[in-house]
Amino acid sequence: MEQHVRVLQSSPLSMQDSLRPHLRAILDTFEAVPDNFEITFEEPDRPEHGDLATNTALRLASVLGDNPRSIAERLAERLSERVDPSRIRSVEVAGPGFINFRFAQDYLFDGLADLLAEGDAFGQTDVGAGQTALVEYVSANPTGPLNVGHGRNAVLGDTLATLLDWTGYDVTREYYYNDAGRQMRVLARSVRARYKALAGAAGTTTMTLDDGTTVEVPEGFPEDGYLGQYIIDIARDLSDEHGDALLDTEDLTPFRTAAEEAIFAEIEATLRRLNIEMDGFANEQALHDDGTVQEVLDGLTDAGLTYEKDGALWLKTTAFGKEDDTVLVKQSGEPTYRTPDIAYHTTKFERGYDLMIDVFGADHHAAYPDVLNALGALGYDQERVDVVLYQFVTLVRGDEPVKMSTRRANYVTLDDLIDEVGADVTRFFFLMRSPDTHLNFDLELAEEESEKNPVFYLQYAHARICSVLDKAEEVGFSHDDDADLSLLTHADEIALIKELLRFPQELQNAADARAPHFVPNYLRDVATAFSQFYDNCRIIGEEDALASARMRLALAAKTVLKNGLTVLGIDAPRQM
RNA sequence: GCGCUCGUAGCUCAGUCGGACAGAGCAUCGGUUUCCGGUACCGAAGGCCGGGGGUUCGAAUCCUCCCGAGCGCACCA
């Protein structure tokens, strides 16, 4: 905890924490104020409203039956007597009854010194210390290359994991896939048909797709088989390795295994390009093999939540408020995807995670409540599972939507996207919007390496600071850590310091709200504040003491940009 | 029909405990450089926050009804 206090010492969060007890003590002297009255602070939008504000008086008006302005006056007067003048410069009543606080400059300089001392670790907090978190993401079944939607999932999940890591959690990144169901069977049959065709053991036939067009496929190719070129490549590899030896085998296993391995290798390679490395993989088959799936079925049955009908086993989801019950085990004896999914989640609980986050596409929204409710029925605390849903991605090029057909596998793959715009831009564009909004990914804008492209604005600011610091050192200036930071009194210097000190809180908010997009938005503000400072405050040419102090401030800005981009998984280049 | 997400400037979007005159980027128009990276900075213009009703001292934010968009509503995942 000592670490936590030290890290946050300079941020507005700790200022709130230090002001709150004072205000609480004052409120305690008012009979009518309930003990559980919540004291809240906000960071005002406008500088003339100070650095921190509270609406306490406004909210007490009805409770006390007095006008908010006069309540505020009384509170402010007593607060002024209590606060530490080395941290708070002024306490004022403003507007309808807000109490505005202004930070003392020494408080800012101390914060800046702390920031510089922490360096690469600045921004880390330990509010999650001692807690473990599992983030499940990507979780695409290995039936083909990752698409653009998987990309949003992957980048969101990865960044959420990093955010939790930076806020103190012990984080595990996990990828779950279904390797036991129908999809993998269709995949194996698709490969087998291609393999037979390559060996000359199958003729060709035509198949009509949903859009009315026809394609040539081998005889025996599944109705809903996978049409991509990668299937043929896998078949060819099998043919090279085994010759005709697999022609007569009825067992799909060699085809399935070969496909799974080949496709997984591709998926992992794609993820690696995006700086994504999973800690572990979990698969459905293992849950069947070790009996977890059966335990779940037994548990739900013991809870009285299942029944048999039409040869299938049903889950009474109506008991959770749904319109219809849903099938757990099909007539065929095979479970639906839901059942192993519940089983998988029980393994997360059994492994003892305090927090479990699932990243799912919007198309899952109807399904996950069943999983959560089933977990609740099995005695697990569903509050510990948090589902982050993201809306779909549309690729556009200027005004033109990019047409895609999943069926034909002629969609733009995630690899194609990375080839076209690069990993940094890919990550940034997926992260800069709220998961809740439908994402328009503009390839034209993404490819533009100019000021129009927000990721370059941040990278440019970082590169520029590196360049300026190098130049200043070349001509004989230095930024010792004993520089006198109190020389930084220009309005743009103060504004930049305040912006930089918000970083730990900003990461905290992003982690708490599961909202990675807070970070790109914040970093843009940092880059803007730096640019304004840079425009109005020279370094080279100033007297040594001031130049040193400004170099320290530039270094601090560089640190925040670098750390922020690191959290986003994006490179912070020294030059563009 | 039901459910989820969304509807904010010309475009793409912030605004996540309801707060003080609604923000950013791009696009448009205008300005800034003897000087550290102008891929920058400053300014202007641009909004009945989809619409109606309600709660509140106060609503883009909460409730309700309507309109519109996307996604779901499988013994597919």
XYZ file of C-alpha atoms (C1' of nucleotides) in Angstrom:
653
model
C 0.000 0.000 0.000
C 2.912 2.303 0.580
C 3.684 2.171 -3.102
C 0.108 3.092 -3.958
C 0.119 6.149 -1.760
C 3.408 7.298 -3.172
C 2.373 6.831 -6.772
C -0.851 8.703 -6.406
C 0.468 11.361 -4.122
C 0.556 13.922 -6.879
C -2.606 13.039 -8.732
C -6.021 14.618 -8.342
C -7.237 11.331 -6.912
C -5.163 11.633 -3.794
C -6.089 15.273 -3.534
C -9.700 14.171 -3.408
C -8.805 11.586 -0.821
C -7.101 14.159 1.320
C -9.880 16.727 1.033
C -12.739 14.334 1.644
C -12.033 13.723 5.377
C -11.929 17.466 6.009
C -15.282 17.948 4.341
C -16.666 14.898 6.087
C -15.630 16.254 9.471
C -17.381 19.516 8.750
C -20.551 17.773 7.548
C -20.587 15.675 10.710
C -21.401 18.828 12.622
C -24.646 19.172 10.683
C -27.357 17.110 12.313
C -29.464 16.764 9.174
C -26.738 15.334 6.959
C -27.013 11.552 6.743
C -23.901 9.562 7.624
C -23.870 7.880 4.242
C -23.978 11.129 2.292
C -21.477 10.713 -0.511
C -18.928 13.434 -1.079
C -17.895 13.702 -4.706
C -15.371 15.774 -6.592
C -14.961 16.531 -10.242
C -12.323 18.072 -12.434
C -13.926 21.156 -13.943
C -13.796 21.668 -17.693
C -12.924 25.317 -17.396
C -9.715 26.540 -15.807
C -11.488 29.459 -14.135
C -13.403 26.890 -12.099
C -10.230 25.683 -10.500
C -8.509 22.324 -10.452
C -11.027 20.400 -8.419
C -14.627 21.126 -7.508
C -17.330 19.665 -5.339
C -21.099 20.031 -5.661
C -21.693 19.060 -2.043
C -23.496 22.274 -1.150
C -25.845 21.949 -4.119
C -26.777 18.452 -3.142
C -27.300 19.404 0.479
C -29.673 22.263 -0.311
C -32.804 20.165 -0.102
C -31.512 18.198 2.889
C -30.734 21.314 4.897
C -33.547 23.425 3.525
C -31.206 26.276 2.850
C -29.989 27.863 -0.353
C -26.898 26.176 -1.814
C -24.879 29.338 -2.139
C -24.977 30.068 1.580
C -24.243 26.450 2.479
C -21.249 26.612 0.186
C -20.047 29.802 1.838
C -20.136 28.178 5.253
C -18.404 25.021 4.074
C -15.735 26.923 2.162
C -14.908 29.125 5.109
C -14.329 26.167 7.392
C -12.456 24.234 4.710
C -10.071 27.127 4.213
C -9.039 26.827 7.828
C -8.305 23.123 7.535
C -6.536 22.567 4.206
C -2.782 22.488 3.802
C -1.761 25.740 2.088
C 1.264 24.051 0.539
C -1.132 21.874 -1.443
C -4.277 23.962 -1.843
C -3.919 27.583 -2.839
C -7.542 28.626 -2.667
C -11.033 27.506 -1.780
C -13.773 29.511 -3.482
C -17.503 29.457 -3.862
C -18.713 29.917 -7.408
C -21.752 29.647 -9.620
C -24.880 28.213 -8.046
C -22.906 26.825 -5.088
C -19.868 24.897 -6.242
C -16.768 24.897 -4.088
C -13.682 25.202 -6.248
C -10.172 24.299 -5.156
C -6.949 25.454 -6.738
C -3.726 23.542 -6.355
C -0.681 25.261 -4.934
C 2.238 25.364 -7.337
C 4.515 23.449 -4.973
C 2.057 20.605 -5.126
C 2.468 20.504 -8.903
C 6.262 20.700 -8.749
C 6.394 17.874 -6.228
C 4.161 15.836 -8.489
C 6.391 16.510 -11.469
C 9.445 15.417 -9.494
C 7.663 12.196 -8.543
C 6.693 11.567 -12.139
C 10.303 11.934 -13.257
C 11.551 9.694 -10.481
C 9.135 6.967 -11.481
C 9.927 7.132 -15.173
C 8.786 4.038 -17.054
C 6.629 3.021 -14.102
C 4.728 6.308 -13.904
C 1.045 5.592 -14.336
C 1.124 2.320 -12.470
C -1.047 2.045 -9.398
C -1.758 -0.827 -7.110
C -5.450 -0.536 -6.390
C -5.787 -4.046 -7.783
C -2.826 -5.372 -5.842
C -3.217 -8.866 -4.487
C -6.010 -9.624 -6.935
C -5.900 -11.865 -9.952
C -7.693 -11.286 -13.218
C -8.293 -13.462 -16.245
C -9.026 -11.754 -19.525
C -10.462 -14.023 -22.173
C -10.242 -12.645 -25.666
C -9.865 -13.450 -29.355
C -11.300 -16.950 -28.733
C -11.840 -17.426 -32.458
C -12.238 -21.025 -33.508
C -9.386 -22.186 -35.725
C -11.419 -22.501 -38.902
C -9.704 -19.772 -40.881
C -7.620 -16.623 -40.721
C -8.607 -13.921 -38.248
C -10.865 -11.260 -39.702
C -11.139 -7.589 -38.917
C -13.743 -8.158 -36.206
C -11.416 -10.560 -34.435
C -8.869 -7.782 -34.630
C -11.035 -5.424 -32.616
C -11.614 -8.175 -30.087
C -7.917 -8.994 -29.834
C -6.753 -5.424 -29.423
C -9.491 -4.527 -26.935
C -8.843 -7.583 -24.814
C -5.114 -7.160 -24.883
C -5.306 -3.514 -23.878
C -7.814 -4.207 -21.112
C -5.402 -6.808 -19.810
C -2.563 -4.294 -19.869
C -4.700 -1.694 -18.115
C -5.528 -4.161 -15.353
C -1.859 -5.016 -15.128
C -0.973 -1.328 -14.742
C -3.558 -0.952 -12.001
C -1.985 -3.735 -9.993
C -3.810 -6.902 -10.956
C -1.980 -10.119 -11.629
C -3.325 -10.699 -15.120
C -3.649 -13.826 -17.250
C -4.500 -13.589 -20.948
C -6.370 -16.579 -22.263
C -7.773 -17.784 -25.585
C -10.568 -20.354 -25.592
C -11.704 -22.295 -28.620
C -14.174 -24.998 -29.547
C -12.332 -27.900 -31.075
C -14.961 -30.533 -30.450
C -18.006 -29.439 -32.342
C -19.561 -29.308 -35.732
C -17.444 -26.452 -37.063
C -14.243 -28.412 -36.757
C -15.881 -31.410 -38.387
C -16.926 -29.324 -41.358
C -13.411 -27.940 -41.491
C -11.931 -31.448 -41.527
C -14.329 -32.555 -44.251
C -13.451 -29.520 -46.323
C -9.779 -30.439 -46.090
C -10.459 -34.072 -46.844
C -12.441 -33.211 -49.973
C -9.621 -30.994 -51.224
C -7.100 -33.699 -50.396
C -9.044 -36.276 -52.384
C -9.320 -33.896 -55.308
C -5.561 -33.323 -55.289
C -5.051 -37.091 -55.378
C -7.427 -37.352 -58.288
C -9.823 -39.379 -56.187
C -12.718 -36.944 -56.414
C -14.330 -35.250 -59.338
C -15.704 -31.705 -59.262
C -19.187 -30.438 -58.859
C -20.715 -27.000 -58.610
C -22.198 -25.442 -55.526
C -24.552 -22.455 -55.339
C -23.821 -19.866 -52.671
C -26.262 -17.680 -50.759
C -25.678 -14.790 -53.108
C -26.655 -16.929 -56.093
C -23.199 -17.331 -57.544
C -21.696 -20.754 -58.125
C -18.270 -22.181 -57.353
C -16.545 -25.413 -58.352
C -15.768 -27.733 -55.466
C -14.657 -31.353 -55.169
C -17.282 -34.051 -54.845
C -17.918 -34.751 -51.187
C -17.238 -31.131 -50.202
C -19.570 -30.178 -47.346
C -22.560 -27.964 -48.089
C -21.336 -25.351 -45.654
C -17.653 -26.114 -46.168
C -14.827 -23.599 -45.990
C -13.927 -22.253 -49.400
C -10.710 -20.375 -48.684
C -7.445 -21.022 -50.465
C -5.870 -21.906 -47.103
C -7.887 -25.145 -47.071
C -6.287 -26.190 -50.333
C -2.856 -25.302 -48.951
C -3.429 -27.504 -45.928
C -4.628 -30.348 -48.162
C -1.528 -29.978 -50.294
C 0.722 -30.194 -47.246
C -1.062 -33.375 -46.202
C -0.654 -34.717 -49.701
C 3.063 -33.908 -49.682
C 3.529 -35.559 -46.321
C 1.318 -38.622 -46.629
C 0.848 -39.143 -50.365
C -2.282 -41.218 -50.932
C -2.099 -42.922 -47.537
C -5.094 -41.024 -46.141
C -7.415 -41.707 -49.058
C -9.238 -44.610 -47.515
C -9.313 -43.524 -43.906
C -12.740 -42.791 -42.500
C -11.217 -41.034 -39.516
C -11.371 -37.262 -39.817
C -8.773 -36.779 -37.115
C -5.696 -36.380 -39.321
C -7.485 -33.736 -41.382
C -8.825 -31.934 -38.365
C -5.521 -31.990 -36.567
C -3.577 -30.777 -39.577
C -6.048 -27.959 -40.178
C -6.131 -26.902 -36.546
C -2.361 -26.810 -36.260
C -1.820 -24.945 -39.502
C -4.535 -22.387 -38.845
C -3.498 -21.869 -35.253
C 0.034 -21.180 -36.340
C -1.323 -18.474 -38.656
C -3.522 -16.992 -35.953
C -0.691 -16.784 -33.476
C 1.573 -15.226 -36.088
C -1.059 -12.588 -36.825
C -1.505 -11.827 -33.139
C 2.221 -11.534 -32.689
C 2.298 -8.866 -35.374
C -0.045 -6.873 -33.125
C 2.169 -7.350 -30.063
C -0.250 -9.870 -28.635
C 1.044 -12.880 -26.766
C -1.423 -15.074 -24.918
C -0.509 -16.666 -21.601
C -2.574 -19.716 -22.278
C -5.070 -21.524 -24.442
C -8.064 -23.496 -23.289
C -10.090 -25.806 -25.464
C -13.415 -27.509 -25.365
C -12.158 -31.057 -25.870
C -10.220 -30.981 -22.624
C -13.398 -30.065 -20.762
C -15.095 -33.152 -22.141
C -12.119 -35.364 -21.426
C -11.698 -34.366 -17.795
C -15.407 -34.540 -17.012
C -16.000 -30.856 -16.374
C -18.810 -30.705 -18.923
C -20.550 -33.642 -17.267
C -20.138 -32.043 -13.849
C -21.852 -28.938 -15.116
C -24.746 -30.965 -16.524
C -25.067 -32.840 -13.257
C -24.879 -29.650 -11.249
C -27.590 -27.947 -13.281
C -29.751 -31.034 -13.054
C -29.273 -31.187 -9.274
C -30.344 -27.570 -9.168
C -33.570 -28.604 -10.877
C -32.889 -26.450 -13.901
C -32.886 -29.083 -16.626
C -35.399 -31.395 -18.267
C -35.564 -33.701 -21.251
C -37.771 -33.019 -24.235
C -37.712 -34.316 -27.803
C -34.611 -36.298 -26.999
C -32.649 -33.211 -25.989
C -31.623 -31.848 -22.606
C -32.952 -28.362 -21.949
C -31.911 -25.604 -19.582
C -34.765 -23.687 -17.982
C -33.568 -20.256 -19.016
C -37.164 -19.095 -18.542
C -36.360 -19.319 -14.842
C -33.896 -16.465 -15.438
C -36.477 -14.357 -17.212
C -35.879 -15.457 -20.784
C -38.738 -16.089 -23.161
C -37.686 -19.591 -24.107
C -35.692 -22.420 -22.668
C -32.509 -23.385 -24.460
C -30.906 -26.660 -25.396
C -27.859 -27.878 -23.499
C -27.454 -31.264 -25.175
C -28.801 -31.925 -28.650
C -30.749 -34.957 -29.781
C -27.509 -36.214 -31.229
C -26.042 -36.373 -27.734
C -23.654 -33.560 -28.558
C -23.721 -30.502 -26.303
C -24.435 -27.065 -27.726
C -21.617 -24.529 -27.451
C -23.267 -23.126 -24.337
C -22.584 -26.153 -22.191
C -18.811 -26.324 -22.534
C -18.763 -22.537 -22.277
C -20.327 -22.776 -18.838
C -17.872 -25.546 -17.992
C -14.971 -23.400 -19.146
C -16.089 -20.588 -16.868
C -16.299 -22.915 -13.895
C -12.639 -23.733 -14.460
C -11.863 -20.038 -14.252
C -13.591 -19.890 -10.879
C -11.878 -23.059 -9.726
C -8.547 -21.491 -10.600
C -9.476 -18.748 -8.163
C -9.568 -15.592 -10.262
C -10.978 -12.571 -8.490
C -12.000 -10.927 -11.724
C -12.868 -12.499 -15.052
C -13.374 -10.440 -18.175
C -14.778 -11.837 -21.418
C -14.482 -9.875 -24.614
C -17.275 -10.761 -27.031
C -18.692 -9.393 -30.259
C -22.160 -7.889 -30.148
C -23.579 -10.998 -31.781
C -23.057 -12.845 -28.477
C -25.159 -10.531 -26.395
C -28.149 -12.860 -26.319
C -26.089 -15.868 -25.315
C -23.821 -14.834 -22.487
C -26.564 -14.185 -19.909
C -27.367 -17.912 -20.043
C -23.783 -18.685 -19.167
C -23.730 -16.199 -16.300
C -27.071 -17.367 -14.945
C -25.996 -20.985 -15.117
C -22.844 -20.123 -13.205
C -24.951 -18.405 -10.586
C -27.139 -21.481 -10.309
C -24.037 -23.594 -9.791
C -23.103 -21.453 -6.826
C -20.517 -19.209 -8.416
C -20.492 -15.464 -7.931
C -21.395 -14.113 -11.350
C -20.541 -10.604 -10.212
C -16.914 -11.514 -10.697
C -17.461 -12.038 -14.415
C -17.614 -8.938 -16.564
C -18.538 -9.171 -20.219
C -17.222 -6.481 -22.545
C -19.241 -6.385 -25.736
C -18.030 -4.511 -28.758
C -20.012 -3.489 -31.832
C -19.090 -4.479 -35.342
C -16.405 -3.070 -37.574
C -17.104 -1.725 -41.022
C -14.214 -1.101 -43.353
C -14.622 1.976 -45.496
C -12.333 3.552 -48.008
C -13.236 7.211 -48.069
C -16.979 7.079 -48.595
C -17.031 3.583 -50.045
C -17.803 0.594 -47.823
C -15.461 -2.324 -48.498
C -17.520 -5.262 -49.643
C -16.871 -8.559 -47.983
C -18.238 -12.043 -48.245
C -17.322 -14.356 -45.429
C -18.686 -17.337 -47.276
C -16.247 -16.982 -50.126
C -13.434 -16.136 -47.731
C -12.661 -13.120 -49.875
C -13.018 -10.810 -46.908
C -10.198 -8.568 -45.814
C -8.303 -10.544 -43.227
C -6.664 -9.017 -40.192
C -3.334 -9.761 -41.839
C -4.406 -7.859 -44.947
C -5.335 -4.922 -42.774
C -2.003 -4.945 -40.965
C -0.207 -5.230 -44.301
C -2.046 -2.198 -45.537
C -1.900 0.208 -42.598
C 0.628 -1.262 -40.167
C 0.279 -2.674 -36.659
C 0.369 0.660 -34.815
C -2.442 2.185 -36.829
C -4.463 -1.019 -36.625
C -4.231 -1.050 -32.849
C -4.884 2.646 -32.489
C -7.981 2.706 -34.708
C -9.479 -0.235 -32.831
C -8.789 1.473 -29.517
C -9.790 5.055 -30.151
C -13.527 4.446 -30.123
C -15.780 3.202 -27.378
C -16.449 -0.551 -27.670
C -20.125 0.409 -27.719
C -19.934 2.236 -31.011
C -20.089 0.657 -34.372
C -16.602 1.269 -35.753
C -16.044 2.815 -39.142
C -12.474 1.909 -39.995
C -11.452 4.295 -42.728
C -8.604 2.733 -44.691
C -7.989 5.919 -46.600
C -7.454 7.866 -43.377
C -5.549 5.026 -41.760
C -3.068 4.883 -44.587
C -2.446 8.577 -44.531
C 0.825 9.337 -42.799
C -0.032 12.878 -41.979
C -1.570 15.113 -39.368
C -4.980 13.781 -40.330
C -4.074 10.491 -38.738
C -4.306 10.734 -34.952
C -1.732 8.054 -34.198
C 0.945 10.035 -36.015
C 0.116 13.119 -34.001
C 1.099 11.267 -30.831
C 4.128 9.594 -32.327
C 5.268 12.874 -33.839
C 5.055 14.635 -30.484
C 7.141 11.881 -28.899
C 9.752 11.926 -31.657
C 9.918 15.688 -31.506
C 10.640 15.657 -27.764
C 13.398 13.108 -28.271
C 14.901 15.263 -30.981
C 14.698 18.458 -28.967
C 16.266 16.885 -25.899
C 19.093 15.451 -28.004
C 19.682 18.802 -29.637
C 19.705 20.647 -26.319
C 22.257 18.246 -24.910
C 24.403 18.589 -28.007
C 24.656 22.326 -27.535
C 25.595 21.921 -23.892
C 22.397 22.017 -21.871
C 21.644 19.323 -19.370
C 18.662 18.153 -17.421
C 20.008 17.187 -14.033
C 17.538 15.788 -11.601
C 18.311 18.683 -9.296
C 16.907 21.217 -11.743
C 14.783 23.880 -10.089
C 11.280 22.959 -11.221
C 9.762 25.974 -9.500
C 10.958 28.065 -12.444
C 8.150 26.509 -14.486
C 5.576 29.239 -13.993
C 4.446 29.985 -17.545
C 0.745 29.247 -18.055
C 1.547 26.618 -20.690
C 4.053 24.958 -18.358
C 1.550 24.774 -15.531
C -1.136 23.472 -17.860
C 1.186 20.769 -19.172
C 2.194 19.671 -15.675
C -1.452 19.361 -14.644
C -2.228 17.340 -17.739
C 0.697 14.978 -17.158
C -0.204 14.372 -13.520
C -3.649 13.136 -14.533
C -2.144 10.057 -16.184
C -2.400 7.512 -13.324
C -5.999 8.500 -12.676
C -6.795 8.298 -16.369
C -5.460 4.732 -16.572
C -7.410 3.889 -13.450
C -10.620 5.228 -14.959
C -10.015 3.383 -18.213
C -9.442 0.126 -16.352
C -12.456 0.575 -14.069
C -14.795 1.510 -16.902
C -13.303 -1.181 -19.181
C -12.856 1.688 -21.594
C -9.483 1.620 -23.337
C -10.553 4.527 -25.546
C -10.031 6.909 -22.622
C -6.307 6.504 -23.150
C -5.967 7.648 -26.780
C -8.235 10.596 -26.025
C -6.158 11.568 -23.031
C -2.874 11.196 -24.893
C -4.100 13.558 -27.586
C -4.664 16.154 -24.870
C -1.156 15.527 -23.573
C 0.356 15.933 -27.028
C -1.601 19.146 -27.539
C -0.534 20.534 -24.161
C 3.071 19.706 -24.979
C 2.860 21.348 -28.381
C 1.480 24.519 -26.861
C 4.243 24.553 -24.271
C 6.808 23.878 -26.973
C 5.439 26.684 -29.116
C 5.613 29.272 -26.373
C 8.511 28.170 -24.179
C 11.932 27.814 -25.719
C 14.621 25.631 -24.225
C 17.756 26.279 -26.210
C 18.807 29.864 -25.756
C 17.282 30.332 -22.316
C 19.486 30.673 -19.283
C 20.776 27.363 -17.945
C 18.494 26.993 -14.933
C 15.306 27.625 -16.885
C 16.476 25.495 -19.804
C 17.181 22.611 -17.420
C 13.787 22.881 -15.813
C 12.084 22.929 -19.204
C 14.081 19.933 -20.334
C 12.825 18.113 -17.259
C 9.272 19.011 -18.179
C 9.802 17.868 -21.779
C 11.228 14.631 -20.450
C 8.141 14.200 -18.284
C 5.887 14.716 -21.299
C 7.913 12.183 -23.238
C 7.557 9.718 -20.354
C 3.790 10.009 -20.280
C 3.469 9.689 -24.063
C 5.797 6.717 -24.073
C 4.059 4.985 -21.177
C 0.641 5.697 -22.638
C 1.572 4.317 -26.041
C 3.106 1.303 -24.323
C -0.203 0.616 -22.587
C -1.873 0.786 -25.986
C 0.701 -1.596 -27.424
C 1.877 1.031 -29.887
C 5.436 1.964 -30.704
C 6.833 5.305 -29.499
C 9.500 6.055 -32.110
C 12.470 8.343 -31.471
C 12.130 9.637 -34.996
C 9.483 9.476 -37.665
C -42.957 -9.145 -32.392
C -39.104 -9.314 -28.373
C -34.024 -8.154 -26.549
C -29.147 -5.581 -26.717
C -26.192 -1.363 -28.562
C -26.460 3.241 -30.721
C -28.640 8.294 -32.531
C -24.322 14.842 -30.153
C -21.213 20.226 -35.493
C -20.891 18.852 -42.841
C -17.983 13.826 -41.575
C -15.838 10.460 -37.644
C -16.535 10.547 -32.615
C -15.559 12.219 -26.940
C -18.648 13.674 -23.086
C -18.841 6.349 -17.854
C -20.956 8.734 -10.327
C -26.868 14.392 -13.650
C -23.736 19.977 -12.685
C -21.515 25.876 -13.913
C -21.825 29.085 -21.399
C -22.170 21.264 -25.104
C -16.153 19.317 -26.684
C -12.125 17.120 -30.065
C -10.194 15.600 -34.781
C -11.069 16.018 -39.937
C -13.287 19.155 -43.661
C -14.110 24.942 -44.578
C -12.234 30.041 -43.906
C -8.372 33.279 -41.790
C -3.676 33.951 -39.169
C 1.480 32.420 -37.029
C 8.133 30.734 -38.669
C 15.344 35.680 -38.098
C 14.861 30.625 -33.313
C 14.888 23.733 -30.417
C 11.309 18.768 -35.949
C 5.355 23.978 -39.109
C 3.799 16.178 -39.698
C 3.188 22.228 -35.313
C 0.425 26.410 -33.060
C -3.610 30.284 -32.749
C -8.413 32.047 -34.326
C -13.338 31.988 -36.960
C -17.534 29.512 -38.499
C -20.434 25.422 -37.570
C -25.439 22.287 -32.433
C -33.460 23.212 -30.438
C -27.359 16.674 -28.038
C -33.267 11.978 -33.192
C -38.533 13.699 -31.315
C -42.419 14.166 -27.298
C -43.434 13.719 -22.106
C -41.559 13.049 -17.003
C -38.091 13.121 -12.403
C -34.642 17.057 -10.392
C -32.438 23.215 -7.732
C -30.064 21.358 -12.377
C -30.723 16.315 -17.857
C -26.678 14.923 -23.801
C -26.515 11.902 -19.188
C -31.935 9.008 -15.281
C -37.429 7.190 -16.405
C -41.270 6.675 -20.272
C -43.347 6.660 -25.180
C -42.395 7.308 -30.390
C -38.941 7.512 -34.854
C -34.441 5.703 -37.154
C -29.770 2.437 -37.631
C -26.804 -1.994 -36.416
C -26.746 -6.768 -34.061
C -29.250 -10.795 -32.073
C -33.776 -13.888 -30.870
C -30.776 -22.129 -33.482
C -30.763 -28.967 -31.273
C -24.440 -22.739 -35.506
C -20.339 -20.692 -32.619
